[in-house]
Coordinates of C-alpha atoms in Angstrom, one line a residue:
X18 CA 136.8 121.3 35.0
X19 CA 138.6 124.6 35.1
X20 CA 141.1 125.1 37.4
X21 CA 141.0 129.2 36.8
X22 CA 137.6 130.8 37.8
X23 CA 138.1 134.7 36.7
X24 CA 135.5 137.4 38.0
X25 CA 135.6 140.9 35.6
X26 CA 135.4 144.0 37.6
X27 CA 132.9 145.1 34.8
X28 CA 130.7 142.0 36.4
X29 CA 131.1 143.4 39.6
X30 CA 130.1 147.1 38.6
X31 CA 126.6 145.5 37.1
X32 CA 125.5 145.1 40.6
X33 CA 125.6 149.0 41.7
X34 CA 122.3 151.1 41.0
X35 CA 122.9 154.4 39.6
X36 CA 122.3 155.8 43.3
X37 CA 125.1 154.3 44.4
X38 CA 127.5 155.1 41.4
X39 CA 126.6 158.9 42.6
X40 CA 127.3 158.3 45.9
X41 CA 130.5 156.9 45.1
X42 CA 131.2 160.1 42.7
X43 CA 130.6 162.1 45.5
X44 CA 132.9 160.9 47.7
X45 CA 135.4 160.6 45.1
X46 CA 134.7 164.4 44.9
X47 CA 135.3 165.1 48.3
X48 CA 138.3 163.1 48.8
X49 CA 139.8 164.7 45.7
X50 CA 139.5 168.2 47.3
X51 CA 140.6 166.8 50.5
X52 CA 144.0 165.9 48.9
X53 CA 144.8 169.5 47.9
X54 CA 145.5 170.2 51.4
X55 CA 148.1 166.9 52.0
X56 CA 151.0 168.9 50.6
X57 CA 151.8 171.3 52.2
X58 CA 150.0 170.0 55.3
X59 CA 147.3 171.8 56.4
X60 CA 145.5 169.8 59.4
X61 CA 142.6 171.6 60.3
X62 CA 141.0 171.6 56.3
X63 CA 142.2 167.9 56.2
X64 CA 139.6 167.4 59.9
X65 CA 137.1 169.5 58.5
X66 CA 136.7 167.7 55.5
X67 CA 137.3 164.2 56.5
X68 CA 134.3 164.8 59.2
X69 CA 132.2 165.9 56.1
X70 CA 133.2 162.5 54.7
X71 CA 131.9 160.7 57.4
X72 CA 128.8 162.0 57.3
X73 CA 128.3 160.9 54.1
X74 CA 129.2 157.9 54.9
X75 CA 127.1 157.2 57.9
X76 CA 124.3 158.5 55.5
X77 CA 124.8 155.8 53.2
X78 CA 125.5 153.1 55.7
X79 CA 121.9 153.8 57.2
X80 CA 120.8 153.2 53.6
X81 CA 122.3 150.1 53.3
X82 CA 121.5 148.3 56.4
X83 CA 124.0 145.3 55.3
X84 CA 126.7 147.2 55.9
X85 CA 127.8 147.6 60.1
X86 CA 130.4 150.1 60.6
X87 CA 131.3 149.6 64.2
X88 CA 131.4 153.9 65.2
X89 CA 128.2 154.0 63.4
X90 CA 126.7 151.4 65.1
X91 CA 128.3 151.5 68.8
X92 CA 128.1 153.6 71.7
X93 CA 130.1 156.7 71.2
X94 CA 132.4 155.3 74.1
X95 CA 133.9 152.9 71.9
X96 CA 134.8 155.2 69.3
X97 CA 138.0 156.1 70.6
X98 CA 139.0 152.8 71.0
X99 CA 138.6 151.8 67.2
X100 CA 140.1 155.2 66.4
X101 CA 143.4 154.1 68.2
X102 CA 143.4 150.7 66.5
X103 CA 142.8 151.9 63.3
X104 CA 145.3 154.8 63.7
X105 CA 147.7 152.3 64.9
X106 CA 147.2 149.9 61.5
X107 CA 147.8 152.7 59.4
X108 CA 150.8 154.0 60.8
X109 CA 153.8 153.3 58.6
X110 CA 155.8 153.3 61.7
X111 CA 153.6 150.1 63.3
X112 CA 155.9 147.4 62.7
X113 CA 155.0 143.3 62.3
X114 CA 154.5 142.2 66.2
X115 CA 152.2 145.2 66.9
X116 CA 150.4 145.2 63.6
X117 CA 149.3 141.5 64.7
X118 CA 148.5 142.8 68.1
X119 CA 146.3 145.3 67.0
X120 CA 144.9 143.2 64.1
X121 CA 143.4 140.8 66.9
X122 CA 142.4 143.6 68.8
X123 CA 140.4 144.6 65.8
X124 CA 138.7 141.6 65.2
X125 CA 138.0 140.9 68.9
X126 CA 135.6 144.3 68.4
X127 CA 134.1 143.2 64.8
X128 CA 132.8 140.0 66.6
X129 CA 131.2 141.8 69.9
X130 CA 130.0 144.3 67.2
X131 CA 128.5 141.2 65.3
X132 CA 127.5 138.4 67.8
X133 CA 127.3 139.9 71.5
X134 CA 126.4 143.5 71.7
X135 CA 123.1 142.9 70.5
X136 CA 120.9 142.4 74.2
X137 CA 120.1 139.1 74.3
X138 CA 117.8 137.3 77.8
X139 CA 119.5 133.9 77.3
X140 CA 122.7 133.7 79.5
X141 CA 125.6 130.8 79.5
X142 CA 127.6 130.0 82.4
X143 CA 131.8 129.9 82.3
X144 CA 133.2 127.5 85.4
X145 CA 136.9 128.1 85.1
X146 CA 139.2 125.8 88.5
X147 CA 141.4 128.2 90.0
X148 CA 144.7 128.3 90.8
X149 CA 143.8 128.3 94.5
X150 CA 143.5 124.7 96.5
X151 CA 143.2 125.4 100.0
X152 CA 141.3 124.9 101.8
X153 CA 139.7 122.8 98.8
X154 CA 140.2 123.5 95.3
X155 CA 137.9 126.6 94.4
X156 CA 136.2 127.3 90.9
X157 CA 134.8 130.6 89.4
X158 CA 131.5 131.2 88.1
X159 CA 131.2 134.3 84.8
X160 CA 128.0 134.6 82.7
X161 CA 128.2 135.2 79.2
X162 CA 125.3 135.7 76.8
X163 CA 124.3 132.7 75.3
X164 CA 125.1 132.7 71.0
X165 CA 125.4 129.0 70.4
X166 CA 122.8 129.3 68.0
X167 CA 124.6 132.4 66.0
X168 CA 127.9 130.5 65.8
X169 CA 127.5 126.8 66.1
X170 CA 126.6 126.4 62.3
X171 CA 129.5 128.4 61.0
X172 CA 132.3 127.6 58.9
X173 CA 135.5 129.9 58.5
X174 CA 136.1 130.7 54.6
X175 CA 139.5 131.7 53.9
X176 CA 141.0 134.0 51.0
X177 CA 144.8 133.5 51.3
X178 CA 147.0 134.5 52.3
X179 CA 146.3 138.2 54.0
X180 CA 143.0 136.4 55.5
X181 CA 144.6 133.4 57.1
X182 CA 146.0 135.1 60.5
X183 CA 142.3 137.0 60.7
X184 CA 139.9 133.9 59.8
X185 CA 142.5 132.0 63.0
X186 CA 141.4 134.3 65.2
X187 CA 138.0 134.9 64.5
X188 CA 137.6 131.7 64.7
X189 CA 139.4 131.3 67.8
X190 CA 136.7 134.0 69.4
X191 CA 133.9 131.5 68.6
X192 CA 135.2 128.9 70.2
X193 CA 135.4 130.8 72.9
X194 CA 131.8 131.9 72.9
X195 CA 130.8 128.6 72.4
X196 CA 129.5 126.4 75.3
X197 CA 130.3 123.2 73.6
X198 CA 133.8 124.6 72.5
X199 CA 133.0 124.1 69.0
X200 CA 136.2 124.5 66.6
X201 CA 134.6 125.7 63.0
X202 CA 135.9 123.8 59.9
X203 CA 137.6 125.8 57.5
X204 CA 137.3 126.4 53.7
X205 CA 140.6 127.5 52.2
X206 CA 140.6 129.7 48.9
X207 CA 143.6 130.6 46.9
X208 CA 142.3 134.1 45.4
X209 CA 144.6 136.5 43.7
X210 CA 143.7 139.9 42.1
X211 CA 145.8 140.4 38.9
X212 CA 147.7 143.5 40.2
X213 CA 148.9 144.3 36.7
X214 CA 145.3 145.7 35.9
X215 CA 143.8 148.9 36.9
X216 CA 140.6 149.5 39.0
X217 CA 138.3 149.9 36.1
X218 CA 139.6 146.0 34.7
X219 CA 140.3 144.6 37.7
X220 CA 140.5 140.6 37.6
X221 CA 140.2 137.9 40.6
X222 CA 141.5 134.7 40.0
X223 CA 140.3 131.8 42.1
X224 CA 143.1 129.3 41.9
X225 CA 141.1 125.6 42.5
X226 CA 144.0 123.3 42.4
X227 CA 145.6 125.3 45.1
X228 CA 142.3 125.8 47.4
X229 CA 141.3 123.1 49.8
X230 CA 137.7 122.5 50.9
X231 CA 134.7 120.3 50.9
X232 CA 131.6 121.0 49.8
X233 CA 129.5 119.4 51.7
X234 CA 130.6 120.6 54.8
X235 CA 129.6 124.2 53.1
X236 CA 126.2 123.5 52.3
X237 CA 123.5 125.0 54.5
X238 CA 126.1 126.5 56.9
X239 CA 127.0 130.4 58.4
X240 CA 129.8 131.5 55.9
X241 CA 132.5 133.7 57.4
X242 CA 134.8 135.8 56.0
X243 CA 137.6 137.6 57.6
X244 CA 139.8 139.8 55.5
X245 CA 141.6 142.6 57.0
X246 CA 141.1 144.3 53.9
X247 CA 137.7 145.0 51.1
X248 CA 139.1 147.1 48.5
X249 CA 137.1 146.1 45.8
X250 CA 134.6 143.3 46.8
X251 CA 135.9 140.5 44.0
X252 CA 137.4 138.2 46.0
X253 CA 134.5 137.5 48.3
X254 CA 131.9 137.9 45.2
X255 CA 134.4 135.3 43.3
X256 CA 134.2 132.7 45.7
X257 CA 130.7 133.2 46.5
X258 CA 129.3 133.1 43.2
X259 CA 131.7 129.9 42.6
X260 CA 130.1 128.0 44.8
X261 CA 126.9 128.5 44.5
X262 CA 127.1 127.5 41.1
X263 CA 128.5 124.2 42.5
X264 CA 124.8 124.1 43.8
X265 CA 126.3 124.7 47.7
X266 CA 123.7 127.2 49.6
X267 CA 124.9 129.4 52.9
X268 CA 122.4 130.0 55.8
X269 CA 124.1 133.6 55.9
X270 CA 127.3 135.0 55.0
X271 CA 129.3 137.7 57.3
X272 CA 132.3 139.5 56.0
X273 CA 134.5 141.0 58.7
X274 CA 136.9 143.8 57.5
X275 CA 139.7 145.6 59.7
X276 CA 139.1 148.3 57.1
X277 CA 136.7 148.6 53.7
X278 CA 136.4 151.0 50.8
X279 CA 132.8 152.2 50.5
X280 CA 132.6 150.5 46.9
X281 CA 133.9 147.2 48.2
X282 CA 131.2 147.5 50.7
X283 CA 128.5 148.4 48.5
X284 CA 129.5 145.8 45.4
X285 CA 129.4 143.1 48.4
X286 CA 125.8 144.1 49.5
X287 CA 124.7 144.3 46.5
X288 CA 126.0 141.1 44.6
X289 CA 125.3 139.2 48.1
X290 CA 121.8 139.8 49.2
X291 CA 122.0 137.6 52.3
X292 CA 125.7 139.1 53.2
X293 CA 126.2 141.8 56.4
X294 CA 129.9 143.7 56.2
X295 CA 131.2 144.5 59.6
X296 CA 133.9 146.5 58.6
X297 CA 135.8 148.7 61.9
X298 CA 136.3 151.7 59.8
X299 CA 135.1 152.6 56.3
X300 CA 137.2 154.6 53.6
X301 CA 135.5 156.7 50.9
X302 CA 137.5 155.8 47.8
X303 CA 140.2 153.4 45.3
X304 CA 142.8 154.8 43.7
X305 CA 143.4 153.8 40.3
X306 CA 145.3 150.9 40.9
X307 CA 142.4 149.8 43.3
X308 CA 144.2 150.3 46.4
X309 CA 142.0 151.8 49.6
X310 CA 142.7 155.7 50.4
X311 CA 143.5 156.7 52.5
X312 CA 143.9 152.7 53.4
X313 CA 146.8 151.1 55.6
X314 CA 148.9 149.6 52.8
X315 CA 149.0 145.7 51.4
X316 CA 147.7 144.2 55.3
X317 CA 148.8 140.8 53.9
X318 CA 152.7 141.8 54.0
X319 CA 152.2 143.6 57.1
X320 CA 150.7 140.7 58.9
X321 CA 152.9 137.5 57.3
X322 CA 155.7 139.6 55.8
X323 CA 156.8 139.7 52.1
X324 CA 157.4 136.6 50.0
X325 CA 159.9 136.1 47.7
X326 CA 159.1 136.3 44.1
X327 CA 160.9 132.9 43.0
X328 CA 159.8 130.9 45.8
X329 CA 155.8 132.0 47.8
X330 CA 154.9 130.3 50.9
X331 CA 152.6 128.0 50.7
X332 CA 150.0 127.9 53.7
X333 CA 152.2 125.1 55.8
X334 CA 155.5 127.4 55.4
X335 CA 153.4 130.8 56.0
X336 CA 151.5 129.1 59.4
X337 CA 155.1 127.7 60.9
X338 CA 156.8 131.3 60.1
X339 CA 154.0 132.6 62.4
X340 CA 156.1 131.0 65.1
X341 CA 155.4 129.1 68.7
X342 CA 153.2 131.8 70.3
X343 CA 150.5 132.0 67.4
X344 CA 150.8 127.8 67.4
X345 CA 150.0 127.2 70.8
X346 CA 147.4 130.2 71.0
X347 CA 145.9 128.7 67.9
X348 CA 146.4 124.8 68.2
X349 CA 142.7 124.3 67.9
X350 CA 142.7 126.1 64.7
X351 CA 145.5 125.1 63.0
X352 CA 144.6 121.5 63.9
X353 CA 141.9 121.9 62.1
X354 CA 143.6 123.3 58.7
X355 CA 145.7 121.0 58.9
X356 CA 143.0 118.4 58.5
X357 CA 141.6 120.3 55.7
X358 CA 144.8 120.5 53.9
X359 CA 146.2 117.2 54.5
X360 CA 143.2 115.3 54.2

């Protein structure tokens, strides 16, 4: 068997329709002209256009149903809080404790956006023992909707390493949410892009020997995916497309994105018929080198720091240099890839 499974960006660009290739031109357009007025700064042209940008975006988002923006989709009293999160991400000043702050922050709002906003007539019931014991010991009642059916079948899929910190948490928030405090499995996928190539012959290389996962405990399951980042939509496509041709069938598939580039989105939805992107913001373009503009900068290094070229972390030494807080916060998690990796 092959240990290298490659996915062309070519094979990727045969899923868009020629509506959305002139979407994508548009905003391409738009941004272009938007850059004129970076240098020297000129603030109010830069607002002016960037709010004609996302109108074209929310346009095409309501064309393409599969993709959930959370300020297109929420009440407009929850867009300032995803602007702040957002604006904090992308600020070069945000350093590594607060960019992991903010990251969870984020995906905290992608799963209410996802699982709980929606108005549901089927409550659960949280009894939590206080600290207080006199006169007896006293307890505390909180309802919370009911989504055991939503989140019960799922299984966290993993594209190292940026998406390791993210899947943890997410997966943290459905345990959480569940009333029988159900811990998902995880699927661990070693998935590199070959940064040597440009946008337009972009590879992804799923790495096998280094990816731990079982197959069976795939099939017929609620695939989730949480990577801060979709710049270009091969990853996800890669590892999708792999195993399904292992004969392994999702129930659903959910992507969750801090931040997506409206091509990554659309090559996703269009690849992936039975996949919804929840992405908190989305940005109109790539650069050449397939990077997200204006973007927030490689989220991997931002949320596990940079390796070292002549020795990489493997997942054991990238989950200890996370450090005690993350372990005990995450011990239900981490137990669990532990068991996937280590048999």
């Amino acid at each position: 068997m092959n240990d290298r499974i490659i996915l062309k960006a070519e094979d990727l660009d045969g899923y868009l329709t020629q509506k959305d290739m002139d979407d994508l031109k548009l905003l391409k357009s738009m941004y272009d002209e938007t850059m004129k007025f970076f240098e020297p700064k000129d603030e109010q042209k830069i607002i002016d256009r960037f709010d004609a940008m996302g109108k074209e975006l929310q346009r095409i988002c309501k064309e393409n149903p599969s993709i959930k923006v959370f300020s297109f989709e929420t009440e407009e009293g929850s867009h300032a809080e995803a602007s702040r999160v957002i604006s904090k991400l992308r600020d070069k000043n945000t350093g590594h404790q607060e960019f992991v702050y903010y990251s969870q922050r984020a995906y905290e709002m992608l799963f209410r956006l996802a699982y709980t906003d929606q108005h549901t007539d089927k409550k659960g019931h949280i009894v939590v023992k206080t600290p207080v014991s006199a006169p007896v010991q006293n307890y505390a009642v909180h309802k919370i909707p009911n989504i055991d059916d939503k989140i019960e079948n799922s299984v966290m899929c993993v594209m190292l390493r940026g998406a390791l910190l993210p899947s943890i948490i997410m997966s943290k928030e459905i345990e959480e949410y569940s009333s029988h405090n159900y811990v998902t499995p995880f699927a661990l996928f070693k998935i590199n892009r070959d940064d040597t190539k440009r946008e337009n012959n972009m590879e992804y290389v799923l790495n096998l020997k280094k990816s731990f996962f079982n197959l069976q405990e795939l099939d017929g399951k609620d695939w989730v995916f949480a990577d801060p980042m979709n710049a270009t939509g091969g990853s996800l496509v890669t590892v999708v497309k792999y195993l399904q041709a292992q004969g392994i069938k999702p129930k659903s598939i959910k992507f969750f994105n801090v931040i997506s580039a409206l091509k990554g989105s659309i090559r996703v939805c269009r690849a992936l018929p039975n996949c919804t992107c929840y992405t908190l913001w989305l940005d109109p373009v790539l650069n050449d080198s397939a990077y997200i503009m204006p973007g927030l900068g490689d989220a991997g290094d931002r949320l596990n720091g940079c390796d070292k070229k002549e020795s990489p972390r493997n997942i054991i030494r990238l989950i200890a240099d996370y450090g005690a807080s993350i372990a005990d916060l995450y011990h239900n998690q981490l137990t669990k890839i532990e068991q996937t990796v280590l048999g």
